[in-house]
Amino acid sequence: MSAGGLDRRGVWIAVAAYVAWGLMPLYWHLLQVVPSMQIMAHRVVWSALLVCGWLFFKYGRGWLRETLSRPRAAGLLALSGVLIAFNWGLYIWAVNAGHVVESALGYFINPLFSVMLGVLVLKERLNRVQWLSVAIAAAGVLWLTLSYGGLPWIALALAASFGIYGLVRKLLGAPPVRGLGVENLYLLLPALAFLAWVEGAGQGHLFAHGEAASWGPGVAGLLVFGGVLTALPLIGFAAAVQRIPYSLVGLLQYISPTLQLLVGVLVLGEPFGRDRAVGFAFIWIALALYAADGLLRARRSRLVTA
């Protein structure tokens, strides 16, 4: 903590992580020439090399054995690896298919979806304001469903996969970066096998195949750096949550979907008409109520313990 009571460096590290995640659609948009599944596989491979290398440097060879020594760690991290791979793959596809705004909606919904998982699975209790927040968010999703003429399935699938991923990781309790390292190791061989298969079948163009040209060094560099962009924000986030109150982390997380929404509308030119605005307004009101209630309860708790 700083002299003022709040670690400013921790705040800025968290902000930087959320800004990086919020601007990520611009990066994946640069890779439109590459099929989404191949982008995701490259993301796994290069992220695994970076994260596992960093863990080996910081903790030595014992980090993997120590992480997997936790009860149920092997099975739960395999499950969380599948969930995060699905989330990454769907998100990349959605960005390059012109659904950045709906993806942003998914990450606005995610915190409230996580609340419902807490109630249903962990038997947590909500107060009246929290139930009201959930009801308003549900009304927003219903409005968007009716105005679209169908469920906003991309948003709901992103919220559900990341929410269940968070629940699995909470049940395990493994440190976030070590957990990501194990998840990536589970995914590494399938990702390498898939990339070898598409290259051998002539469907990948990381390398030139006979008369088929490669994507070039620029695209190859972007694919490699995608692993860096996957790992570094998470490493920064893991460091930030050790430095600042988690209630503040909860508020800062809305930087990411807000930036995604702005990128989708202002940069990539996706439509954002009145019907979408009304649905998003419901979600924002629900989040504001939930956040205000959390801050008020945290302040009362501090006053009681002071």
Coordinates of C-alpha atoms in Angstrom, one line a residue:
M1 CA 0.0 0.0 0.0
S2 CA 1.1 3.5 -0.7
A3 CA 1.1 6.3 2.0
G4 CA -2.3 7.3 0.8
G5 CA -3.7 3.9 1.5
L6 CA -4.0 2.7 -2.2
D7 CA -1.2 1.2 -4.3
R8 CA -1.3 3.4 -7.3
R9 CA 1.1 1.2 -9.2
G10 CA -1.3 -1.7 -8.7
V11 CA -4.2 0.4 -10.0
W12 CA -2.3 1.4 -13.2
I13 CA -1.2 -2.2 -13.8
A14 CA -4.9 -3.3 -13.6
V15 CA -6.0 -0.5 -15.8
A16 CA -3.3 -1.4 -18.4
A17 CA -4.5 -5.0 -18.4
Y18 CA -8.1 -4.1 -18.9
V19 CA -7.2 -1.5 -21.6
A20 CA -5.2 -4.2 -23.5
W21 CA -8.2 -6.6 -23.3
G22 CA -10.6 -3.9 -24.4
L23 CA -8.5 -3.0 -27.5
M24 CA -7.9 -6.6 -28.4
P25 CA -10.6 -6.6 -31.2
L26 CA -8.4 -4.2 -33.2
Y27 CA -5.5 -6.7 -33.0
W28 CA -7.6 -9.8 -34.1
H29 CA -9.1 -7.7 -36.8
L30 CA -5.6 -7.3 -38.3
L31 CA -5.6 -11.1 -38.7
Q32 CA -8.8 -11.5 -40.7
V33 CA -6.9 -13.4 -43.4
V34 CA -6.2 -16.2 -40.9
P35 CA -9.1 -18.6 -40.0
S36 CA -10.3 -18.2 -36.5
M37 CA -9.4 -21.7 -35.3
Q38 CA -5.8 -21.2 -36.5
I39 CA -5.5 -17.9 -34.7
M40 CA -6.7 -19.6 -31.5
A41 CA -4.2 -22.5 -32.0
H42 CA -1.4 -20.1 -32.5
R43 CA -2.5 -18.1 -29.4
V44 CA -2.3 -21.3 -27.3
V45 CA 1.1 -22.3 -28.6
W46 CA 2.9 -19.0 -28.2
S47 CA 1.1 -18.2 -24.9
A48 CA 2.2 -21.6 -23.5
L49 CA 5.8 -20.9 -24.4
L50 CA 5.8 -17.5 -22.8
V51 CA 3.8 -18.3 -19.7
C52 CA 5.6 -21.6 -19.0
G53 CA 9.0 -19.9 -19.6
W54 CA 8.1 -17.2 -17.2
L55 CA 7.0 -19.7 -14.6
F56 CA 10.1 -21.7 -15.0
F57 CA 12.2 -18.5 -14.6
K58 CA 10.3 -17.3 -11.5
Y59 CA 9.6 -20.6 -9.7
G60 CA 12.0 -23.2 -11.1
R61 CA 11.1 -26.7 -12.3
G62 CA 8.8 -27.5 -9.4
W63 CA 6.0 -25.1 -10.3
L64 CA 4.1 -27.7 -12.4
R65 CA 4.4 -30.5 -9.9
E66 CA 3.4 -28.1 -7.1
T67 CA 0.3 -26.8 -9.0
L68 CA -0.9 -30.3 -9.9
S69 CA -0.4 -31.6 -6.3
R70 CA -3.6 -29.8 -5.3
P71 CA -6.7 -32.1 -5.0
R72 CA -8.6 -32.4 -8.3
A73 CA -6.1 -30.0 -9.9
A74 CA -5.4 -32.2 -13.0
G75 CA -9.1 -32.7 -13.9
L76 CA -10.3 -29.2 -13.1
L77 CA -7.5 -27.5 -15.0
A78 CA -8.2 -29.8 -18.0
L79 CA -11.9 -28.6 -17.9
S80 CA -10.9 -25.0 -17.4
G81 CA -8.5 -25.3 -20.4
V82 CA -11.3 -26.5 -22.6
L83 CA -13.6 -23.7 -21.4
I84 CA -11.0 -20.9 -22.0
A85 CA -10.1 -22.4 -25.4
F86 CA -13.8 -22.3 -26.4
N87 CA -14.1 -18.7 -25.1
W88 CA -11.0 -17.6 -27.0
G89 CA -12.0 -19.3 -30.2
L90 CA -15.6 -17.9 -30.2
Y91 CA -14.4 -14.4 -29.3
I92 CA -11.8 -14.3 -32.2
W93 CA -14.5 -15.6 -34.6
A94 CA -17.0 -13.1 -33.4
V95 CA -14.6 -10.2 -33.8
N96 CA -13.7 -11.1 -37.4
A97 CA -17.3 -11.9 -38.3
G98 CA -18.4 -8.4 -37.3
H99 CA -19.9 -9.1 -33.9
V100 CA -17.7 -7.0 -31.6
V101 CA -20.7 -5.2 -30.0
E102 CA -22.4 -8.4 -29.1
S103 CA -19.1 -9.7 -27.7
A104 CA -18.8 -6.6 -25.5
L105 CA -22.4 -7.4 -24.3
G106 CA -21.2 -10.8 -23.2
Y107 CA -18.5 -9.3 -21.0
F108 CA -20.9 -6.8 -19.6
I109 CA -23.2 -9.7 -18.7
N110 CA -20.5 -12.0 -17.4
P111 CA -20.2 -10.5 -13.8
L112 CA -23.9 -10.9 -13.2
F113 CA -23.8 -14.4 -14.7
S114 CA -21.0 -15.2 -12.3
V115 CA -23.3 -13.9 -9.5
M116 CA -26.0 -16.4 -10.5
L117 CA -23.5 -19.3 -10.6
G118 CA -22.5 -18.3 -7.0
V119 CA -26.1 -18.6 -5.9
L120 CA -26.9 -21.8 -7.8
V121 CA -23.6 -23.7 -7.2
L122 CA -21.9 -22.1 -4.2
K123 CA -25.2 -21.4 -2.4
E124 CA -24.3 -17.8 -1.9
R125 CA -27.1 -15.4 -0.9
L126 CA -28.1 -12.2 -2.5
N127 CA -29.7 -9.2 -0.9
R128 CA -32.6 -7.3 -2.5
V129 CA -30.5 -4.9 -4.5
Q130 CA -28.4 -7.7 -6.0
W131 CA -31.6 -9.6 -7.0
L132 CA -33.0 -6.4 -8.5
S133 CA -29.7 -6.0 -10.5
V134 CA -30.0 -9.6 -11.8
A135 CA -33.7 -9.0 -12.8
I136 CA -32.9 -5.8 -14.6
A137 CA -30.0 -7.5 -16.5
A138 CA -32.3 -10.4 -17.4
A139 CA -34.9 -7.8 -18.7
G140 CA -32.1 -6.3 -20.9
V141 CA -31.2 -9.7 -22.4
L142 CA -34.9 -10.4 -23.0
W143 CA -35.3 -7.0 -24.8
L144 CA -32.3 -7.7 -26.9
T145 CA -33.6 -11.2 -27.7
L146 CA -37.0 -9.7 -28.8
S147 CA -35.4 -6.9 -30.8
Y148 CA -32.9 -9.2 -32.6
G149 CA -35.6 -11.8 -33.3
G150 CA -33.4 -14.4 -31.6
L151 CA -31.1 -15.0 -28.6
P152 CA -27.9 -13.0 -28.5
W153 CA -26.1 -16.3 -28.4
I154 CA -22.6 -15.0 -28.9
A155 CA -22.9 -12.8 -25.9
L156 CA -24.5 -15.5 -23.7
A157 CA -22.0 -18.1 -24.8
L158 CA -19.1 -15.8 -24.0
A159 CA -20.6 -14.9 -20.6
A160 CA -21.4 -18.5 -19.8
S161 CA -18.0 -20.0 -20.8
F162 CA -16.0 -17.4 -19.0
G163 CA -18.3 -17.5 -16.0
I164 CA -18.1 -21.3 -15.7
Y165 CA -14.3 -21.0 -16.3
G166 CA -14.1 -18.6 -13.3
L167 CA -16.2 -20.9 -11.2
V168 CA -13.9 -23.9 -11.9
R169 CA -10.8 -21.8 -11.1
K170 CA -12.4 -20.6 -7.9
L171 CA -13.2 -24.2 -6.8
L172 CA -9.6 -25.2 -7.5
G173 CA -8.0 -22.1 -6.0
A174 CA -4.8 -22.3 -8.0
P175 CA -2.8 -19.1 -8.6
P176 CA -4.0 -17.6 -11.9
V177 CA -0.8 -17.6 -13.9
R178 CA 0.2 -21.1 -12.8
G179 CA -3.2 -22.3 -13.7
L180 CA -3.0 -20.7 -17.1
G181 CA 0.4 -22.4 -17.6
V182 CA -1.1 -25.8 -16.9
E183 CA -4.2 -25.1 -19.1
N184 CA -1.9 -24.1 -21.9
L185 CA 0.2 -27.3 -21.5
Y186 CA -3.0 -29.4 -21.8
L187 CA -3.9 -27.5 -25.0
L188 CA -0.4 -27.3 -26.5
L189 CA -0.2 -30.8 -28.1
P190 CA -3.7 -30.6 -29.7
A191 CA -2.9 -27.0 -30.9
L192 CA 0.4 -28.1 -32.4
A193 CA -1.2 -31.2 -34.0
F194 CA -4.0 -29.1 -35.5
L195 CA -1.5 -26.5 -36.9
A196 CA 0.6 -29.3 -38.4
W197 CA -2.5 -30.9 -40.0
V198 CA -3.7 -27.6 -41.6
E199 CA -0.2 -26.8 -42.9
G200 CA 0.1 -30.3 -44.3
A201 CA -3.3 -30.1 -45.9
G202 CA -2.4 -26.8 -47.6
Q203 CA -5.1 -24.9 -45.5
G204 CA -2.5 -23.0 -43.4
H205 CA -0.2 -20.5 -44.9
L206 CA 2.3 -19.8 -42.2
F207 CA 4.8 -21.4 -44.6
A208 CA 4.7 -21.4 -48.4
H209 CA 3.4 -24.7 -50.0
G210 CA 4.4 -25.2 -53.5
E211 CA 2.6 -22.6 -55.5
A212 CA 0.7 -21.3 -52.5
A213 CA 2.3 -18.3 -50.9
S214 CA 2.7 -17.9 -47.2
W215 CA 0.8 -15.1 -45.3
G216 CA 4.2 -13.4 -44.9
P217 CA 6.4 -12.3 -42.0
G218 CA 3.9 -9.6 -40.9
V219 CA 1.1 -12.0 -40.3
A220 CA 3.5 -14.5 -38.7
G221 CA 4.8 -11.9 -36.4
L222 CA 1.2 -10.9 -35.4
L223 CA 0.4 -14.5 -34.7
V224 CA 3.4 -14.9 -32.4
F225 CA 2.8 -11.6 -30.6
G226 CA -0.8 -12.7 -30.0
G227 CA 0.6 -15.1 -27.4
V228 CA 2.3 -12.2 -25.7
L229 CA -1.0 -10.3 -25.7
T230 CA -2.7 -13.3 -24.2
A231 CA -0.2 -13.8 -21.4
L232 CA 1.0 -10.3 -20.3
P233 CA -2.4 -8.8 -19.4
L234 CA -3.1 -11.9 -17.3
I235 CA 0.3 -11.7 -15.6
G236 CA -0.3 -8.0 -14.9
F237 CA -3.8 -8.7 -13.6
A238 CA -2.5 -11.4 -11.3
A239 CA 0.0 -8.9 -9.9
A240 CA -2.6 -6.1 -9.5
V241 CA -5.1 -8.2 -7.5
Q242 CA -2.4 -8.7 -4.9
R243 CA -2.0 -4.9 -4.6
I244 CA -5.4 -3.3 -4.6
P245 CA -8.9 -4.1 -3.1
Y246 CA -10.8 -6.7 -5.1
S247 CA -13.9 -4.4 -5.0
L248 CA -11.8 -1.9 -7.0
V249 CA -10.8 -4.7 -9.4
G250 CA -14.5 -5.4 -9.9
L251 CA -15.2 -1.8 -11.0
L252 CA -12.2 -1.5 -13.2
Q253 CA -13.2 -4.7 -15.2
Y254 CA -15.8 -2.7 -17.0
I255 CA -13.1 -0.8 -18.8
S256 CA -12.6 -3.8 -21.1
P257 CA -16.2 -4.3 -22.5
T258 CA -16.6 -0.5 -22.7
L259 CA -13.6 -0.2 -24.9
Q260 CA -14.7 -3.2 -27.0
L261 CA -18.1 -1.5 -27.5
L262 CA -16.5 1.8 -28.6
V263 CA -14.1 -0.1 -31.0
G264 CA -17.0 -2.0 -32.5
V265 CA -19.1 1.1 -33.1
L266 CA -16.6 3.9 -33.7
V267 CA -13.8 2.1 -35.4
L268 CA -15.2 -1.0 -37.0
G269 CA -18.5 0.6 -37.9
E270 CA -20.9 -1.9 -36.4
P271 CA -24.5 -0.8 -36.0
F272 CA -25.7 0.4 -32.6
G273 CA -29.3 1.6 -33.0
R274 CA -32.0 2.5 -30.5
D275 CA -33.0 -1.2 -29.8
R276 CA -29.5 -2.1 -28.9
A277 CA -29.0 1.0 -26.9
V278 CA -32.2 0.2 -24.8
G279 CA -30.9 -3.3 -24.1
F280 CA -27.4 -2.1 -23.1
A281 CA -29.0 0.5 -20.9
F282 CA -30.8 -2.2 -18.9
I283 CA -27.4 -4.0 -18.5
W284 CA -25.6 -0.8 -17.4
I285 CA -28.3 0.1 -14.9
A286 CA -28.0 -3.4 -13.4
L287 CA -24.2 -3.2 -13.2
A288 CA -24.4 0.3 -11.6
L289 CA -26.8 -0.9 -8.9
Y290 CA -24.7 -4.0 -8.2
A291 CA -21.5 -2.0 -8.1
A292 CA -23.0 0.7 -5.8
D293 CA -24.3 -1.9 -3.5
G294 CA -20.9 -3.6 -3.3
L295 CA -19.1 -0.3 -2.6
L296 CA -21.6 0.6 0.1
R297 CA -21.3 -2.8 1.8
A298 CA -17.4 -2.6 1.6
R299 CA -17.5 0.9 3.1
R300 CA -19.7 -0.2 6.0
S301 CA -17.4 -3.2 6.6
R302 CA -14.4 -0.9 6.8
L303 CA -16.2 1.4 9.3
V304 CA -17.1 -1.6 11.5
T305 CA -13.6 -3.0 11.6
A306 CA -11.9 0.5 12.0

